[in-house]
PDB file of C-alpha atoms in Angstrom:
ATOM      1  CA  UNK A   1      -4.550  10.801 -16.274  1.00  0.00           C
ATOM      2  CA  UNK A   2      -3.490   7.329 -15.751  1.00  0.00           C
ATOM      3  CA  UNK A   3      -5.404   5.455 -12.965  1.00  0.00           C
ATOM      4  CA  UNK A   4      -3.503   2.053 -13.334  1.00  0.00           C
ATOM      5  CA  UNK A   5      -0.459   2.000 -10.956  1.00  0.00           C
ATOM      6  CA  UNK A   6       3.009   0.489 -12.956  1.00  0.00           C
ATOM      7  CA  UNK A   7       2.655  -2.852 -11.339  1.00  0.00           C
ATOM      8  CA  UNK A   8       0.680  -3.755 -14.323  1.00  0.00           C
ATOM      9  CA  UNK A   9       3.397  -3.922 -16.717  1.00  0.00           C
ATOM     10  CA  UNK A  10       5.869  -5.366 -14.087  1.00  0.00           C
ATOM     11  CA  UNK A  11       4.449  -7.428 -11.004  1.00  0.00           C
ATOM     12  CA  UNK A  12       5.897  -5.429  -8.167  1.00  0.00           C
ATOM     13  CA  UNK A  13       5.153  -1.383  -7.751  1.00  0.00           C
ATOM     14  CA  UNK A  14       7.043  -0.035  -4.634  1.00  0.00           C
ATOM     15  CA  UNK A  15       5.159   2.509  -2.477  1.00  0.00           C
ATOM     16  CA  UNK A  16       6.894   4.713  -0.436  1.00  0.00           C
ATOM     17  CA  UNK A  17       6.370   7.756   1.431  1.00  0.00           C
ATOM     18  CA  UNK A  18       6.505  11.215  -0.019  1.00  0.00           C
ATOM     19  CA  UNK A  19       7.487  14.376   1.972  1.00  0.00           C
ATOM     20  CA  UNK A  20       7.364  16.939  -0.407  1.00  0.00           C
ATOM     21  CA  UNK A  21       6.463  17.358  -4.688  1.00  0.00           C
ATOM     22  CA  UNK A  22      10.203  17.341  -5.020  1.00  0.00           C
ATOM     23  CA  UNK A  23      10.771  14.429  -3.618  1.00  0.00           C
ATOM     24  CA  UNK A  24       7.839  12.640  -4.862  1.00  0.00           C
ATOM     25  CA  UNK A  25       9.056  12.951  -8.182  1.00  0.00           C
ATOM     26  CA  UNK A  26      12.920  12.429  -7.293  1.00  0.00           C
ATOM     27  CA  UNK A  27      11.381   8.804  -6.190  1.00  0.00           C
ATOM     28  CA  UNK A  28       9.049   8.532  -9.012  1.00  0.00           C
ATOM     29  CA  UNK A  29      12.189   8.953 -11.626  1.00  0.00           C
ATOM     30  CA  UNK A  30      14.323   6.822  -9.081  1.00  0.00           C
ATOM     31  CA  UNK A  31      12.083   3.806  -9.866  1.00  0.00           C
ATOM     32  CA  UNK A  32      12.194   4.111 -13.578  1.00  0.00           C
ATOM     33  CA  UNK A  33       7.704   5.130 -12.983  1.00  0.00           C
ATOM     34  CA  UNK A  34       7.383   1.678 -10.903  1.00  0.00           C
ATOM     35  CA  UNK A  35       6.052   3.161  -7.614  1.00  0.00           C
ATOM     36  CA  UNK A  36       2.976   5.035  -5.864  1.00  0.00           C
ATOM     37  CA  UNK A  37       4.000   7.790  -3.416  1.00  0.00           C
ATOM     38  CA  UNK A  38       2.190   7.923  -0.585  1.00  0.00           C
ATOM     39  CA  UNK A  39       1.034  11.148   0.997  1.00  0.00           C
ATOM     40  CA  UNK A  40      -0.623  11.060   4.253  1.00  0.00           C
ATOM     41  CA  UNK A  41      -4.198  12.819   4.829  1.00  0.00           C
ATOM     42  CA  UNK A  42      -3.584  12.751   8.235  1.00  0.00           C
ATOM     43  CA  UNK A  43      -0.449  15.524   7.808  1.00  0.00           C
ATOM     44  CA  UNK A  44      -3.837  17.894   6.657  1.00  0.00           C
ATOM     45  CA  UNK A  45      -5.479  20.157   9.074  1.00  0.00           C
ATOM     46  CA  UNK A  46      -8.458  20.460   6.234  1.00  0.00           C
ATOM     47  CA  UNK A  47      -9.551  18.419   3.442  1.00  0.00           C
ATOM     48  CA  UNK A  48      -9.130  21.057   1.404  1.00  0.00           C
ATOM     49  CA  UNK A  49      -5.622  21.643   1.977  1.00  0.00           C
ATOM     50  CA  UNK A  50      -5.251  18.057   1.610  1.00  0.00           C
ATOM     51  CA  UNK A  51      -6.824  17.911  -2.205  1.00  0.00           C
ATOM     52  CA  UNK A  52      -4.627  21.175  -2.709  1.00  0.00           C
ATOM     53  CA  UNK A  53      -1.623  19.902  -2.195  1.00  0.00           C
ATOM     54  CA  UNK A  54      -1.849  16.412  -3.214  1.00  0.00           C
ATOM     55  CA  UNK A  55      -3.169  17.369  -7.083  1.00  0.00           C
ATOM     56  CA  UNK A  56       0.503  19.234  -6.979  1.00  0.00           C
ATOM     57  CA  UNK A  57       1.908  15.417  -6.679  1.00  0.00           C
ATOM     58  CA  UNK A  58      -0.356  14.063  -8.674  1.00  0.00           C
ATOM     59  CA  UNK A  59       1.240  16.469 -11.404  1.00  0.00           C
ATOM     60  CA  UNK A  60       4.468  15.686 -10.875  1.00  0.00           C
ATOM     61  CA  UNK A  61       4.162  11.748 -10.780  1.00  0.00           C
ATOM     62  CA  UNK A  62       1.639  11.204 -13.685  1.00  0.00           C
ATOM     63  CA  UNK A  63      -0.974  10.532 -11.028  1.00  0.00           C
ATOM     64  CA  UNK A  64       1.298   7.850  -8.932  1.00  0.00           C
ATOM     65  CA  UNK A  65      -0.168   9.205  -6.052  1.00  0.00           C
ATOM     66  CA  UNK A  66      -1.181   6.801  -2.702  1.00  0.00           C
ATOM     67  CA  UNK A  67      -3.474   8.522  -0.861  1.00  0.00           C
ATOM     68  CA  UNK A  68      -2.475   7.630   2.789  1.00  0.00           C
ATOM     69  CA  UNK A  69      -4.619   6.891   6.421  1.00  0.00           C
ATOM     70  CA  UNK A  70      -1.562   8.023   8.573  1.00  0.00           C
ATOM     71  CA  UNK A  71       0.009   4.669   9.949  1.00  0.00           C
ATOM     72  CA  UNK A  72      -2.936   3.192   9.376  1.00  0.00           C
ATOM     73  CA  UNK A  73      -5.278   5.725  11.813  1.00  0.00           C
ATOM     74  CA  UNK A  74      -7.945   4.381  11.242  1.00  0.00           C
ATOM     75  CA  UNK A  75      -9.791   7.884  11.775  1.00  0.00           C
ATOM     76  CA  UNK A  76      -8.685   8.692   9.049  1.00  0.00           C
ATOM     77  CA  UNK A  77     -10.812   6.457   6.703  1.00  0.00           C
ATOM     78  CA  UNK A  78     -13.738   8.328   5.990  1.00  0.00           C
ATOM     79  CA  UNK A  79     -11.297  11.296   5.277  1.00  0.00           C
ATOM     80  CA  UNK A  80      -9.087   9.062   2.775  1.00  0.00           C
ATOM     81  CA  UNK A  81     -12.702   7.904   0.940  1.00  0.00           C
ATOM     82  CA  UNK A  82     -13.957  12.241   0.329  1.00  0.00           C
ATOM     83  CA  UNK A  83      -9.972  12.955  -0.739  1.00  0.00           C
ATOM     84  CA  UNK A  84      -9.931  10.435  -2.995  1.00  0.00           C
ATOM     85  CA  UNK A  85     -13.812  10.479  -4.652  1.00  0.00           C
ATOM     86  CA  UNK A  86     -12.429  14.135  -5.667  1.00  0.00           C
ATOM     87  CA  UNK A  87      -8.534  13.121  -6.894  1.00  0.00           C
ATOM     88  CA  UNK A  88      -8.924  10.216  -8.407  1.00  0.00           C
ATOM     89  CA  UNK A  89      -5.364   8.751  -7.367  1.00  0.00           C
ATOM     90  CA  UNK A  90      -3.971   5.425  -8.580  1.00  0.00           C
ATOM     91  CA  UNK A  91      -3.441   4.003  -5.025  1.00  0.00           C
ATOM     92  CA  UNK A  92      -5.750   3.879  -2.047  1.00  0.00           C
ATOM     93  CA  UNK A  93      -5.188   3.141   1.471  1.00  0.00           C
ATOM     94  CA  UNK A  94      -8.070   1.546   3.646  1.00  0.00           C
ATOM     95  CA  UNK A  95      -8.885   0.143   6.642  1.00  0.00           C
ATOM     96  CA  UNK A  96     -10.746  -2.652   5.792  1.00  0.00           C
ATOM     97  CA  UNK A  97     -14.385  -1.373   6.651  1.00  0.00           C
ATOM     98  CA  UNK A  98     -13.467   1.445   4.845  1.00  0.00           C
ATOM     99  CA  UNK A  99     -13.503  -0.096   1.678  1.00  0.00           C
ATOM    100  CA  UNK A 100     -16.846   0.006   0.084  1.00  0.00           C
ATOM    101  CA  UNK A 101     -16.845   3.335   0.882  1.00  0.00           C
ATOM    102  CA  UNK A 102     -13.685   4.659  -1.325  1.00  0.00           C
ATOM    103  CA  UNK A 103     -14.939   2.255  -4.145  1.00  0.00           C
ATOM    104  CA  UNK A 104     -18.687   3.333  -4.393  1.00  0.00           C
ATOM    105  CA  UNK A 105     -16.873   7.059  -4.460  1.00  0.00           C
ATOM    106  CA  UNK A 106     -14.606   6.780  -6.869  1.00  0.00           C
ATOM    107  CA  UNK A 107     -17.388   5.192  -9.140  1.00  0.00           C
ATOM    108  CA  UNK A 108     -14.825   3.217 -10.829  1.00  0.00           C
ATOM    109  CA  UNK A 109     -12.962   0.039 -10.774  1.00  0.00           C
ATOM    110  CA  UNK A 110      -9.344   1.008 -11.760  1.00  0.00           C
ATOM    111  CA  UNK A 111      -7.715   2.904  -9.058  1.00  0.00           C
ATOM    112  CA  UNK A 112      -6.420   0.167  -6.523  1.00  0.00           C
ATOM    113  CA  UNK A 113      -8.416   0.050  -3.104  1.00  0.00           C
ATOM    114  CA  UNK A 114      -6.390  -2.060  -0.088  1.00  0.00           C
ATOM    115  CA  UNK A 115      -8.063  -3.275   2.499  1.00  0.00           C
ATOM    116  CA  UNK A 116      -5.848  -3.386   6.038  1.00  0.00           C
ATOM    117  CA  UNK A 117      -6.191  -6.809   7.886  1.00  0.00           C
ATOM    118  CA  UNK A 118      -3.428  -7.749  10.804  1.00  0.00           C
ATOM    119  CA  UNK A 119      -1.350 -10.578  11.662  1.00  0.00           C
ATOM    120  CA  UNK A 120      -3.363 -12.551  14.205  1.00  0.00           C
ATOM    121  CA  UNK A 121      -0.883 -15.233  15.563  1.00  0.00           C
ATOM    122  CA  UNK A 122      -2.397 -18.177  13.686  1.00  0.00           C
ATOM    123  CA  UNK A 123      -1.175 -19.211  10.395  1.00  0.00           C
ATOM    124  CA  UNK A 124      -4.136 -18.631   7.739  1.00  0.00           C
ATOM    125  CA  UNK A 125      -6.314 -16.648   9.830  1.00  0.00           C
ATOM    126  CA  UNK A 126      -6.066 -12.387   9.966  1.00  0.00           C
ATOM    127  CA  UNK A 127      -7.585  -9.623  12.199  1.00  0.00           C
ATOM    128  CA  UNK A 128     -10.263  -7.963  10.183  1.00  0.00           C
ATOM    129  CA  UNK A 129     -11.374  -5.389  12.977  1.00  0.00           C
ATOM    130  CA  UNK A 130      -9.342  -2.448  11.768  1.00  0.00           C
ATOM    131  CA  UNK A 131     -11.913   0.296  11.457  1.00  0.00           C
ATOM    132  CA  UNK A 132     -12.379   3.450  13.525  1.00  0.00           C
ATOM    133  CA  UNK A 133     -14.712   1.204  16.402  1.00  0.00           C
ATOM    134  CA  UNK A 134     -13.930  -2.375  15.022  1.00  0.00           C
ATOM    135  CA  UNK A 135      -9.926  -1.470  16.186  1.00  0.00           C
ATOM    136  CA  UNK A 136     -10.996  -0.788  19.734  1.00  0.00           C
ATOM    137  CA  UNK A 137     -13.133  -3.859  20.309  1.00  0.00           C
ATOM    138  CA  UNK A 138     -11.928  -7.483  20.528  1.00  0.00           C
ATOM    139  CA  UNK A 139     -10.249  -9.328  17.229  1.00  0.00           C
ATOM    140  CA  UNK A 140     -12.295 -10.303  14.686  1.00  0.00           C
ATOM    141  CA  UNK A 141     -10.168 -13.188  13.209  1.00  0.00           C
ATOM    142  CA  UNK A 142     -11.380 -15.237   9.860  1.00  0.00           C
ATOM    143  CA  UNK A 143     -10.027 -17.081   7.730  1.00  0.00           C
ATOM    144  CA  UNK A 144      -7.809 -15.363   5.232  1.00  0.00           C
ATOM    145  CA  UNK A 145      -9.607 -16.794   2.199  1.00  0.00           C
ATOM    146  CA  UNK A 146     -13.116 -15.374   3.973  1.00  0.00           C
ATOM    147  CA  UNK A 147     -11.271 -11.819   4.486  1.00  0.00           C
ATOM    148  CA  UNK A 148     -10.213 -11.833   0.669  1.00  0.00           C
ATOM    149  CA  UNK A 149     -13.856 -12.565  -0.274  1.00  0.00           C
ATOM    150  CA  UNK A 150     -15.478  -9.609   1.623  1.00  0.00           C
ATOM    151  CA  UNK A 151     -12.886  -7.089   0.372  1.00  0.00           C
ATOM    152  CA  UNK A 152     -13.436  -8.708  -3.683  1.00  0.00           C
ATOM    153  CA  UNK A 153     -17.444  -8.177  -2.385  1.00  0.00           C
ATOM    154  CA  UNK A 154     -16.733  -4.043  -1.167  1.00  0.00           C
ATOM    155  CA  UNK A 155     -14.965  -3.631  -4.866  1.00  0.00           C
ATOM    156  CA  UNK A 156     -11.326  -4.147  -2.726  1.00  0.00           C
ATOM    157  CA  UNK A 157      -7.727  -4.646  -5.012  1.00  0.00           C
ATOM    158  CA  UNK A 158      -5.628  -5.937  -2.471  1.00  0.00           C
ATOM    159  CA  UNK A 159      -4.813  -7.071   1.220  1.00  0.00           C
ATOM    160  CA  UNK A 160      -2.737  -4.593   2.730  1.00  0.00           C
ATOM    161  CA  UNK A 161      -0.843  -6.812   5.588  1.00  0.00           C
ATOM    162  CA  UNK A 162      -0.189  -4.933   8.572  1.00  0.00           C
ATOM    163  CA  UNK A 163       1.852  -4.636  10.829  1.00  0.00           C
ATOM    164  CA  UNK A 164       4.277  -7.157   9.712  1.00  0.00           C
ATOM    165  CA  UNK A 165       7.153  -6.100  11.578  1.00  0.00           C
ATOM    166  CA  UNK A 166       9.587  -7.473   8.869  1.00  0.00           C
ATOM    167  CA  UNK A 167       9.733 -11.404   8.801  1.00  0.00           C
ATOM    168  CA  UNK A 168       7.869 -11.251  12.526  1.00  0.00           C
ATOM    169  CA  UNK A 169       5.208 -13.119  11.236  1.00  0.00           C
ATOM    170  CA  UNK A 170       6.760 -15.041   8.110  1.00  0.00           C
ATOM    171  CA  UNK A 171       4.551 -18.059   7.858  1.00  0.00           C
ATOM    172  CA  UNK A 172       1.434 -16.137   8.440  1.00  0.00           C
ATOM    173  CA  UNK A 173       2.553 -14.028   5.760  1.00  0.00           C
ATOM    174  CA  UNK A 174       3.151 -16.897   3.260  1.00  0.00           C
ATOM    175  CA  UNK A 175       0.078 -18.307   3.678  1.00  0.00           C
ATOM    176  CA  UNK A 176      -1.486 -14.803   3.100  1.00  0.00           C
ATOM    177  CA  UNK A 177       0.050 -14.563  -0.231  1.00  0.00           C
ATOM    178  CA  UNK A 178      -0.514 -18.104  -1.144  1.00  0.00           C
ATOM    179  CA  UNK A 179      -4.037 -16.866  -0.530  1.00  0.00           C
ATOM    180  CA  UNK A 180      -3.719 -13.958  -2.445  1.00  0.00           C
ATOM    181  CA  UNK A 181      -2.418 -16.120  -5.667  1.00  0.00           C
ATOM    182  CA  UNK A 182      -5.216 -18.584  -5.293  1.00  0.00           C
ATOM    183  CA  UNK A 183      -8.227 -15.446  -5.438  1.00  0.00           C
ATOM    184  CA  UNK A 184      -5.472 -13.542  -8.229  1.00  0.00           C
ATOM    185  CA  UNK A 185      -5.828 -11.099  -5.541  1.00  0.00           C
ATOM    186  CA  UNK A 186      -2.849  -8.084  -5.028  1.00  0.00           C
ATOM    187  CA  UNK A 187      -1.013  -8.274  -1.963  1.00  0.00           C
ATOM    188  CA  UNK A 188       0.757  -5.178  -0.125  1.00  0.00           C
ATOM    189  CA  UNK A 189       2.666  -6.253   2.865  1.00  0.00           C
ATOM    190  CA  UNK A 190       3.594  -3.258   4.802  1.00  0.00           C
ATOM    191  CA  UNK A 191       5.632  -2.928   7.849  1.00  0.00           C
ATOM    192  CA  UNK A 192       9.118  -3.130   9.303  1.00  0.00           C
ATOM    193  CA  UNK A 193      10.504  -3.724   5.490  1.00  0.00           C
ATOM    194  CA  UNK A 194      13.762  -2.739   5.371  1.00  0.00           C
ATOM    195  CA  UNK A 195      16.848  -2.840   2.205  1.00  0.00           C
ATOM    196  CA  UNK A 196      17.900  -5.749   4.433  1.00  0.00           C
ATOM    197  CA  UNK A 197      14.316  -7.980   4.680  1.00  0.00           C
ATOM    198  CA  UNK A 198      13.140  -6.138   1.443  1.00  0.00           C
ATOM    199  CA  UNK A 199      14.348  -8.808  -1.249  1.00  0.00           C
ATOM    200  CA  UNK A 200      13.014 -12.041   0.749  1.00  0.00           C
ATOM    201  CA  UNK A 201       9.654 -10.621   1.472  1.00  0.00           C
ATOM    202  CA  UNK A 202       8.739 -10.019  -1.974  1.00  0.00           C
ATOM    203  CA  UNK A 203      10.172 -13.683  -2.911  1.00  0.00           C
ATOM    204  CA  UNK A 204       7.581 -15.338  -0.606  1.00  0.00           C
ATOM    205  CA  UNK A 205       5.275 -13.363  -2.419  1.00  0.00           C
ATOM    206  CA  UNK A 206       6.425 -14.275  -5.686  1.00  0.00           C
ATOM    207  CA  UNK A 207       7.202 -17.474  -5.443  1.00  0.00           C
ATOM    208  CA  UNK A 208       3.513 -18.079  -3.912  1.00  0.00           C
ATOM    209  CA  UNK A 209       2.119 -16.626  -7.366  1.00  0.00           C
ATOM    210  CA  UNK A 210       0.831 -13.607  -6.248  1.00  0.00           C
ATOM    211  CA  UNK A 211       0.442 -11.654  -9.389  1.00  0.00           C
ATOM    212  CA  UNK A 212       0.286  -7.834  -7.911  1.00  0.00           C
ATOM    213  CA  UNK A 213       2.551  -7.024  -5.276  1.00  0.00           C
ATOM    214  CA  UNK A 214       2.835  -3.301  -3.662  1.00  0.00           C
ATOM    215  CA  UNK A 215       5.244  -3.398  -0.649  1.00  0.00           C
ATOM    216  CA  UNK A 216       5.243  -0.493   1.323  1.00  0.00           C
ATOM    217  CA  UNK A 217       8.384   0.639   2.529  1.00  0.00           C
ATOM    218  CA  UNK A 218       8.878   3.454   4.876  1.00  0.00           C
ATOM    219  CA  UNK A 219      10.920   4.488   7.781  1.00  0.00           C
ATOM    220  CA  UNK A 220      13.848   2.497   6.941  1.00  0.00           C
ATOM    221  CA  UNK A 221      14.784   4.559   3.836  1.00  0.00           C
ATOM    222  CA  UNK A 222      13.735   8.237   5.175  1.00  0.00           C
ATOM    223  CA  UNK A 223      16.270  10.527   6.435  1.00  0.00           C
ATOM    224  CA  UNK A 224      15.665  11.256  10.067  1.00  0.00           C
ATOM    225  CA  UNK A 225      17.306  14.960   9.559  1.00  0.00           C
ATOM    226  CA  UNK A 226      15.250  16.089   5.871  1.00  0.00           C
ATOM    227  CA  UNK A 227      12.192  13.514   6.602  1.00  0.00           C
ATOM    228  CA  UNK A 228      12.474  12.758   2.825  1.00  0.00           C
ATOM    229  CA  UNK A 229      12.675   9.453   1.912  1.00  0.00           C
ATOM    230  CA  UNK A 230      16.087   8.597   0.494  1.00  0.00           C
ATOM    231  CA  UNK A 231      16.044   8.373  -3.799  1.00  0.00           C
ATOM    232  CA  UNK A 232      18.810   6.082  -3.957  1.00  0.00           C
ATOM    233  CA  UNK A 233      17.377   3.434  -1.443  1.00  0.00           C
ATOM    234  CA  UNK A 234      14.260   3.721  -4.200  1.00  0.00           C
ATOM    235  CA  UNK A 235      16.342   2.760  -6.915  1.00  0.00           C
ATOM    236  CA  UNK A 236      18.211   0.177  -4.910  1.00  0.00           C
ATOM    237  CA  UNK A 237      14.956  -1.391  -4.029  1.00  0.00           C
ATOM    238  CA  UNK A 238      14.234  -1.143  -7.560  1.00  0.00           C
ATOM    239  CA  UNK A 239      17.182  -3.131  -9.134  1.00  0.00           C
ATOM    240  CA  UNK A 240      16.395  -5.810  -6.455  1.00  0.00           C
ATOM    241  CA  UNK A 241      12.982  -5.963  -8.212  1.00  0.00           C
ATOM    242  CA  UNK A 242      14.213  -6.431 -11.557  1.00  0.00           C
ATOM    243  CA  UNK A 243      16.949  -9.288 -10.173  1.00  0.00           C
ATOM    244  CA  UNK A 244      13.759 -11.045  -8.445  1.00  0.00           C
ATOM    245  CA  UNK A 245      11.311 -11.067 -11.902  1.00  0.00           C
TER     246      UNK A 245
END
């Protein structure tokens, strides 16, 4: 069971949303492997339900499973860290004091662990204070280059950047992936991406030198009537990748 997302062989991996097995691996096939589905432990009542049902994806995506918060709940962390100690998925969603917590569970470095840090209104500075208490106290704003250096110190992959509400906070953004390339750090900006912002958001990224990018792309490409996330937005998002690299 692979534990190394596709992004390795080709510097973007899409993750999108999954609402069922079948359409988990309708997106998986959609984006010729190059993508991590995310399923939300949140949508769980139990743990146990949640392991259940998730190994069934795991299955049918060669283990390209992204095991979720639940837009970004950050509740859910300690939840996420149990789930995914026990699964072993190939994608990891934290808050960003959850982090040494999913890494010193899994008990191995492969499986990519995000840390979620916010846009804080100042170019080169983020919100750190994400976490089930930090979120309801005041900001905690650093530096971005600080913020990458105490998720590389919890065993962290990447900054998950959130919520970006699209191109809201471009030049915050760009400085968070110029950032990112200078600590060969991933970068997974999430939020408001759309098939319309999609292509010049991973640019910045690229263009920076960011090495690993995930961009998480959600609401825009489910169907409000099935709530499964549309396979031929997957592979349109796809060939935009390939024009970009």
């Amino acid at each position: 069971m692979s534990l190394l997302p596709n992004y390795y062989q080709n510097q973007v991996c899409l993750n999108v949303l999954a609402n069922s097995v079948d359409n988990a691996r309708e997106c998986y096939q959609a984006a010729e492997g190059h993508v991590v589905l995310g399923v939300l432990s949140k949508n769980y009542a139990t743990e146990e339900a949640a392991i259940k049902d998730m190994k069934n994806y795991q299955t049918a995506t060669e283990n390209a499973l992204s095991v979720g918060l639940g837009a970004g709940d950050p509740n859910q962390s300690q939840m996420v860290s149990r789930i995914s100690a026990l699964l072993q998925p190939q994608h990891v969603n934290q808050v960003f004091t959850g982090v040494g917590t999913s890494r010193a569970l899994l008990g191995q470095a492969e499986t990519v662990v995000n840390g979620l840090v916010s846009p804080s209104g100042q170019v080169g500075y983020v919100n750190i204070a994400t976490g089930p208490l930090s979120s309801r106290a005041p900001e905690a704003v650093i530096p971005i280059e600080t913020a990458i250096k105490l998720l590389q110190d919890m065993g962290g992959t990447s900054v998950k950047y959130f919520p970006m509400k699209g191109l809201a906070h471009r030049e915050e953004y760009r400085a968070v992936a110029e950032a990112c390339a200078k600590y060969d750090f991933a970068l997974e900006p999430t939020g408001g991406i759309d098939l319309d912002n999609f292509q010049e958001i991973v640019q910045i990224a690229v263009d920076a030198g960011v090495k690993r990018i995930i961009p998480h792309v959600y609401s825009s490409i489910i169907d409000p009537q099935t709530n499964d996330t549309r396979p031929e937005e997957v592979k349109i998002l796809f060939e935009m990748i390939k024009e970009l690299l």
